[in-house]
Coordinates of C-alpha atoms in Angstrom, one line a residue:
X3 CA -0.1 0.0 0.0
X4 CA 3.0 2.4 -0.5
X5 CA 1.6 3.7 -3.6
X6 CA -1.1 6.4 -3.6
X7 CA -4.3 5.7 -5.4
X8 CA -4.1 9.2 -6.9
X9 CA -1.1 8.0 -9.0
X10 CA -2.9 5.3 -10.8
X11 CA -2.2 5.2 -14.5
X12 CA -4.8 6.0 -17.1
X13 CA -4.6 3.6 -20.0
X14 CA -5.2 0.0 -18.7
X15 CA -7.2 1.2 -15.7
X16 CA -9.8 3.3 -17.6
X17 CA -12.2 0.3 -17.6
X18 CA -11.8 0.3 -13.7
X19 CA -12.4 4.1 -13.7
X20 CA -15.8 3.7 -15.1
X21 CA -16.6 1.7 -11.9
X22 CA -14.5 4.2 -10.0
X23 CA -16.6 7.1 -11.0
X24 CA -19.4 5.4 -9.1
X25 CA -17.1 4.1 -6.5
X26 CA -15.7 7.6 -5.7
X27 CA -18.7 9.6 -6.5
X28 CA -21.6 8.2 -4.5
X29 CA -24.0 7.6 -7.2
X30 CA -27.6 8.5 -7.5
X31 CA -29.9 5.5 -8.6
X32 CA -29.8 6.2 -12.2
X33 CA -27.7 7.9 -14.8
X34 CA -28.0 11.5 -14.9
X35 CA -31.1 12.9 -16.7
X36 CA -30.5 16.8 -16.6
X37 CA -33.8 17.6 -18.4
X38 CA -36.0 15.4 -16.4
X39 CA -37.3 15.9 -12.8
X40 CA -36.1 13.2 -10.4
X41 CA -38.9 10.9 -9.5
X42 CA -40.0 11.2 -5.7
X43 CA -38.3 8.2 -4.0
X44 CA -40.3 6.0 -1.8
X45 CA -40.2 6.8 1.9
X46 CA -38.1 4.2 3.7
X47 CA -39.3 2.7 6.9
X48 CA -38.1 -0.1 9.1
X49 CA -40.6 -2.3 7.5
X50 CA -39.4 -1.6 3.9
X51 CA -35.7 -2.0 4.6
X52 CA -34.1 -5.2 3.5
X53 CA -34.5 -8.1 6.0
X54 CA -31.1 -9.5 6.9
X55 CA -32.6 -12.8 7.9
X56 CA -34.0 -13.1 4.4
X57 CA -30.8 -12.1 3.0
X58 CA -28.8 -14.7 5.0
X59 CA -31.3 -17.4 3.6
X60 CA -30.6 -16.2 0.0
X61 CA -26.9 -15.7 0.2
X62 CA -24.2 -18.2 1.1
X63 CA -22.6 -16.1 3.7
X64 CA -22.2 -12.4 4.6
X65 CA -19.6 -10.2 3.0
X66 CA -16.4 -9.7 5.0
X67 CA -15.5 -6.1 4.1
X68 CA -12.7 -4.1 5.6
X69 CA -13.8 -1.9 8.4
X70 CA -11.8 -0.3 11.2
X71 CA -12.4 1.0 14.8
X72 CA -10.8 4.3 15.8
X73 CA -9.6 5.1 19.3
X74 CA -7.0 6.9 21.3
X75 CA -5.6 10.5 21.0
X76 CA -8.0 11.6 23.7
X77 CA -11.1 9.9 22.1
X78 CA -13.0 7.2 24.0
X79 CA -16.3 6.7 22.1
X80 CA -17.5 4.5 19.3
X81 CA -16.0 5.5 15.8
X82 CA -15.9 3.0 12.9
X83 CA -14.6 3.4 9.4
X84 CA -16.3 1.4 6.6
X85 CA -14.8 1.5 3.0
X86 CA -17.9 1.4 0.8
X87 CA -18.6 0.4 -2.7
X88 CA -21.5 2.3 -4.2
X89 CA -22.8 -0.4 -6.5
X90 CA -23.7 -4.1 -6.1
X91 CA -26.1 -6.8 -7.1
X92 CA -27.2 -7.5 -3.5
X93 CA -25.2 -7.7 -0.3
X94 CA -25.5 -9.5 3.0
X95 CA -23.8 -7.7 5.9
X96 CA -22.0 -9.4 8.8
X97 CA -23.4 -8.9 12.3
X98 CA -20.3 -7.3 13.5
X99 CA -20.8 -4.4 11.0
X100 CA -24.5 -4.1 12.0
X101 CA -23.5 -4.0 15.6
X102 CA -21.0 -1.3 14.9
X103 CA -23.6 0.8 13.2
X104 CA -26.0 0.3 16.2
X105 CA -23.3 1.5 18.6
X106 CA -23.2 4.9 16.8
X107 CA -25.5 8.0 17.0
X108 CA -24.2 9.5 13.7
X109 CA -23.8 8.1 10.1
X110 CA -21.3 10.0 8.1
X111 CA -21.4 9.7 4.3
X112 CA -19.9 11.5 1.4
X113 CA -23.4 13.1 0.5
X114 CA -26.9 12.2 1.3
X115 CA -27.9 10.7 -2.1
X116 CA -31.4 10.0 -1.0
X117 CA -32.0 13.7 -0.2
X118 CA -30.2 14.7 -3.5
X119 CA -32.5 12.5 -5.7
X120 CA -35.6 14.2 -4.0
X121 CA -34.2 17.7 -4.6
X122 CA -34.4 18.9 -8.2
X123 CA -32.9 22.3 -7.5
X124 CA -29.8 20.6 -6.0
X125 CA -29.6 18.4 -9.0
X126 CA -29.8 21.4 -11.3
X127 CA -27.1 23.3 -9.3
X128 CA -24.8 20.2 -9.5
X129 CA -25.1 19.9 -13.2
X130 CA -24.5 23.5 -13.9
X131 CA -20.9 22.8 -12.6
X132 CA -20.3 20.7 -15.8
X133 CA -22.0 23.0 -18.4
X134 CA -20.1 25.4 -20.8
X135 CA -20.9 28.9 -19.8
X136 CA -19.0 30.7 -22.8
X137 CA -21.8 29.8 -25.3
X138 CA -19.8 26.9 -26.9
X139 CA -20.8 23.3 -27.3
X140 CA -18.7 20.1 -26.8
X141 CA -18.1 19.7 -30.4
X142 CA -15.9 22.8 -30.3
X143 CA -13.7 21.1 -27.7
X144 CA -13.4 17.8 -29.3
X145 CA -11.9 16.7 -32.6
X146 CA -14.5 15.5 -35.1
X147 CA -13.8 11.8 -34.7
X148 CA -13.9 11.9 -30.9
X149 CA -17.1 13.8 -30.9
X150 CA -18.6 11.3 -33.5
X151 CA -17.5 8.3 -31.5
X152 CA -18.7 9.5 -28.2
X153 CA -22.0 10.6 -29.6
X154 CA -22.6 7.1 -31.1
X155 CA -21.6 5.5 -27.8
X156 CA -24.2 7.5 -25.8
X157 CA -26.7 6.8 -28.5
X158 CA -26.0 3.1 -28.6
X159 CA -26.4 3.2 -24.7
X160 CA -29.8 5.0 -25.0
X161 CA -28.6 8.2 -23.3
X162 CA -27.8 10.8 -26.0
X163 CA -29.9 13.9 -26.4
X164 CA -28.9 17.0 -28.2
X165 CA -29.0 19.2 -24.9
X166 CA -25.9 17.2 -23.9
X167 CA -23.8 19.1 -26.3
X168 CA -23.8 21.9 -23.8
X169 CA -21.9 19.7 -21.2
X170 CA -18.2 19.2 -20.7
X171 CA -16.4 16.1 -21.8
X172 CA -16.1 15.1 -18.1
X173 CA -19.9 14.9 -18.0
X174 CA -20.0 12.6 -21.0
X175 CA -17.3 10.5 -19.4
X176 CA -19.5 10.1 -16.1
X177 CA -22.6 9.6 -18.2
X178 CA -21.0 6.9 -20.4
X179 CA -19.9 5.1 -17.2
X180 CA -23.4 5.3 -15.6
X181 CA -25.0 4.0 -18.8
X182 CA -22.6 1.2 -19.3
X183 CA -23.1 0.2 -15.7
X184 CA -26.9 0.2 -16.2
X185 CA -26.4 -2.6 -18.8
X186 CA -24.9 -4.9 -16.1
X187 CA -26.5 -6.7 -13.1
X188 CA -24.8 -4.0 -10.7
X189 CA -26.9 -1.0 -9.5
X190 CA -26.4 1.9 -7.2
X191 CA -29.6 0.8 -5.5
X192 CA -27.3 -1.9 -3.9
X193 CA -24.7 0.6 -2.8
X194 CA -23.4 0.1 0.8
X195 CA -23.8 3.7 1.8
X196 CA -27.2 3.8 0.4
X197 CA -28.3 0.8 2.4
X198 CA -27.1 2.5 5.7
X199 CA -28.6 5.9 4.6
X200 CA -32.0 4.1 4.3
X201 CA -31.5 2.6 7.8
X202 CA -30.5 6.0 9.2
X203 CA -33.6 7.7 7.8
X204 CA -35.8 4.9 9.1
X205 CA -34.3 4.8 12.8
X206 CA -33.7 8.6 13.1
X207 CA -29.9 8.3 13.2
X208 CA -28.1 11.8 12.5
X209 CA -26.6 12.0 9.1
X210 CA -23.5 13.9 8.6
X211 CA -22.4 14.8 5.0
X212 CA -18.6 14.8 4.9
X213 CA -18.5 16.7 1.4
X214 CA -21.0 18.5 -0.8
X215 CA -21.7 17.3 -4.2
X216 CA -21.5 20.8 -5.7
X217 CA -18.0 21.2 -4.5
X218 CA -17.0 17.8 -6.0
X219 CA -18.7 18.5 -9.4
X220 CA -17.2 22.0 -9.4
X221 CA -13.7 20.6 -9.0
X222 CA -14.5 18.1 -11.9
X223 CA -15.7 20.9 -14.1
X224 CA -12.4 22.7 -13.3
X225 CA -10.2 19.9 -14.7
X226 CA -8.2 20.9 -17.7
X227 CA -9.7 20.3 -21.1
X228 CA -6.9 18.0 -22.0
X229 CA -7.7 15.8 -19.0
X230 CA -11.4 15.8 -19.7
X231 CA -10.9 14.9 -23.3
X232 CA -8.4 12.1 -22.7
X233 CA -10.6 10.5 -20.0
X234 CA -13.6 10.6 -22.4
X235 CA -11.5 9.2 -25.2
X236 CA -10.5 6.2 -23.1
X237 CA -13.9 5.7 -21.5
X238 CA -15.6 5.2 -24.9
X239 CA -13.1 2.6 -26.2
X240 CA -15.1 -0.6 -27.2
X241 CA -12.9 -2.9 -25.0
X242 CA -13.3 -0.6 -21.9
X243 CA -17.1 -0.5 -22.4
X244 CA -17.3 -4.3 -22.8
X245 CA -15.2 -4.9 -19.6
X246 CA -17.5 -2.9 -17.3
X247 CA -19.3 -5.7 -15.8
X248 CA -16.2 -8.0 -15.5
X249 CA -14.2 -5.3 -13.9
X250 CA -17.0 -4.2 -11.5
X251 CA -17.5 -7.8 -10.5
X252 CA -13.7 -8.2 -9.7
X253 CA -13.9 -5.0 -7.6
X254 CA -17.0 -6.1 -5.6
X255 CA -15.5 -9.6 -5.2
X256 CA -12.3 -7.9 -3.7
X257 CA -14.5 -5.7 -1.4
X258 CA -16.7 -8.5 -0.2
X259 CA -13.6 -10.6 0.9
X260 CA -11.9 -7.7 2.5
X261 CA -8.8 -8.1 0.2
X262 CA -7.0 -4.7 0.3
X263 CA -4.2 -5.9 -1.8
X264 CA -6.7 -7.0 -4.6
X265 CA -8.5 -3.7 -4.4
X266 CA -5.2 -1.8 -4.7
X267 CA -4.0 -4.1 -7.6
X268 CA -7.4 -3.3 -9.5
X269 CA -7.0 0.3 -9.0
X270 CA -3.3 0.6 -9.6
X271 CA -2.8 -1.8 -12.5
X272 CA 0.2 -1.0 -14.6
X273 CA -0.4 0.4 -18.1
X274 CA -0.1 -1.7 -21.1
X275 CA 2.2 0.9 -22.7
X276 CA 4.2 3.6 -21.4
X277 CA 2.3 6.9 -20.8
X278 CA 3.2 10.0 -22.8
X279 CA 4.1 13.0 -20.7
X280 CA 0.5 14.5 -21.5
X281 CA -1.0 11.2 -20.4
X282 CA 0.9 11.2 -17.1
X283 CA -0.2 14.9 -16.5
X284 CA -3.8 14.0 -17.1
X285 CA -3.5 10.8 -14.8
X286 CA -2.0 13.0 -12.0
X287 CA -4.7 15.7 -12.2
X288 CA -7.6 13.3 -12.4
X289 CA -6.3 11.3 -9.5
X290 CA -5.6 14.5 -7.5
X291 CA -9.0 15.7 -8.0
X292 CA -11.0 12.6 -7.6
X293 CA -9.0 11.1 -4.8
X294 CA -6.2 13.1 -3.0
X295 CA -7.9 16.4 -2.6
X296 CA -11.1 14.8 -1.4
X297 CA -9.2 12.5 1.1
X298 CA -7.8 15.6 2.8
X299 CA -11.5 16.8 3.3
X300 CA -12.6 13.4 4.6
X301 CA -9.6 13.1 6.9
X302 CA -10.4 16.6 8.4
X303 CA -14.1 15.8 8.7
X304 CA -13.3 12.5 10.7
X305 CA -10.8 14.3 12.9
X306 CA -13.4 17.0 13.8
X307 CA -16.0 14.4 14.6
X308 CA -13.5 12.7 16.9
X309 CA -12.5 15.8 18.6
X310 CA -16.1 16.6 19.3
X311 CA -16.5 13.2 20.9
X312 CA -19.2 11.9 18.5
X313 CA -20.1 8.3 18.0
X314 CA -19.9 7.8 14.3
X315 CA -20.3 5.2 11.7
X316 CA -18.2 6.7 8.9
X317 CA -18.7 5.4 5.2
X318 CA -17.0 6.6 2.2
X319 CA -15.7 4.9 -0.9
X320 CA -13.1 2.2 -0.2
X321 CA -10.5 3.9 -2.4
X322 CA -10.5 6.8 0.1
X323 CA -9.6 4.5 3.0
X324 CA -6.6 2.6 1.5
X325 CA -3.1 3.5 0.6
X326 CA -0.8 6.5 1.3
X327 CA -2.8 9.5 1.8
X328 CA -6.0 7.5 2.6
X329 CA -8.2 8.1 5.6
X330 CA -6.8 5.1 7.7
X331 CA -3.3 6.2 7.3
X332 CA -4.3 10.0 7.8
X333 CA -5.9 9.4 11.1
X334 CA -3.0 7.3 12.3
X335 CA -0.6 10.2 11.4
X336 CA -2.8 12.4 13.6
X337 CA -2.2 10.3 16.6
X338 CA -5.3 7.9 16.5
X339 CA -5.3 4.1 16.8
X340 CA -6.9 2.6 13.8
X341 CA -7.5 -1.1 14.2
X342 CA -9.1 -3.4 11.7
X343 CA -12.2 -5.2 13.0
X344 CA -12.5 -8.9 12.2
X345 CA -15.9 -10.2 11.0

């Protein structure tokens, strides 16, 4: 784990980055549809939440994900870290994890996606971060072949609308990933943080948002045009799209088995070919924006909650937990004891 996830190369790992867009950006339950109001989600109650007993009957055994307890440095409450994956095809959770959640008064998540899905104005504000404001459209920022190929991919996936031409390449990148994922058996509806958000809303647990979606999307919109275009070009490659289900399955399998080394290997695979200086610069900027800068925000939020003596079940994407610069290592550097919990 000596390598930082922010340094992951861009070529071979772009198939994983399609899943990573959902892994790192706590996803809404459907691909973005900027022109359509979000459907009002059903109200979750204790009666409508998944029944773990029923899950145990259906599944061979619960997942054994990585999670940690934080102590020391003057803190004596209950504080747990869970590395989430934001998509799945259905999960059963170990009792140790459910007990850890029950011991806490607050659920910390990247953002409350359930509230976001019910708030059209918030969705519009988020999408505005990725719209051209200079009167241009995306075809003025892409070469003719890339624009034609990207448009065809979105059309084939059932997601192209002419109004999308007003959005930046990074939005097309995210949309392609969402649409490709929608063709698989995996769904954000099965996301780990979504499950615990539903529980928190049903049982009245306080919800703490670690970051704001608008801040994240504003940072994505501020990516250089070169990085945005390169990410889109890689995302629409046929072999990348075809590997979406297989690569997401591999990532989910590693998460379910608590295999940190496998997760790191998947996210930091070596490129098939040496990167050009331009590609290296794109990889560095992409990783810094999507991982490193957000890690710093998440570590600070965890530290503030610990200093306040809160009892917190803290869930963010697994890539933010692991490696140099991750939350586990960051809290240790601040003087906390972070101990992995066995299931």
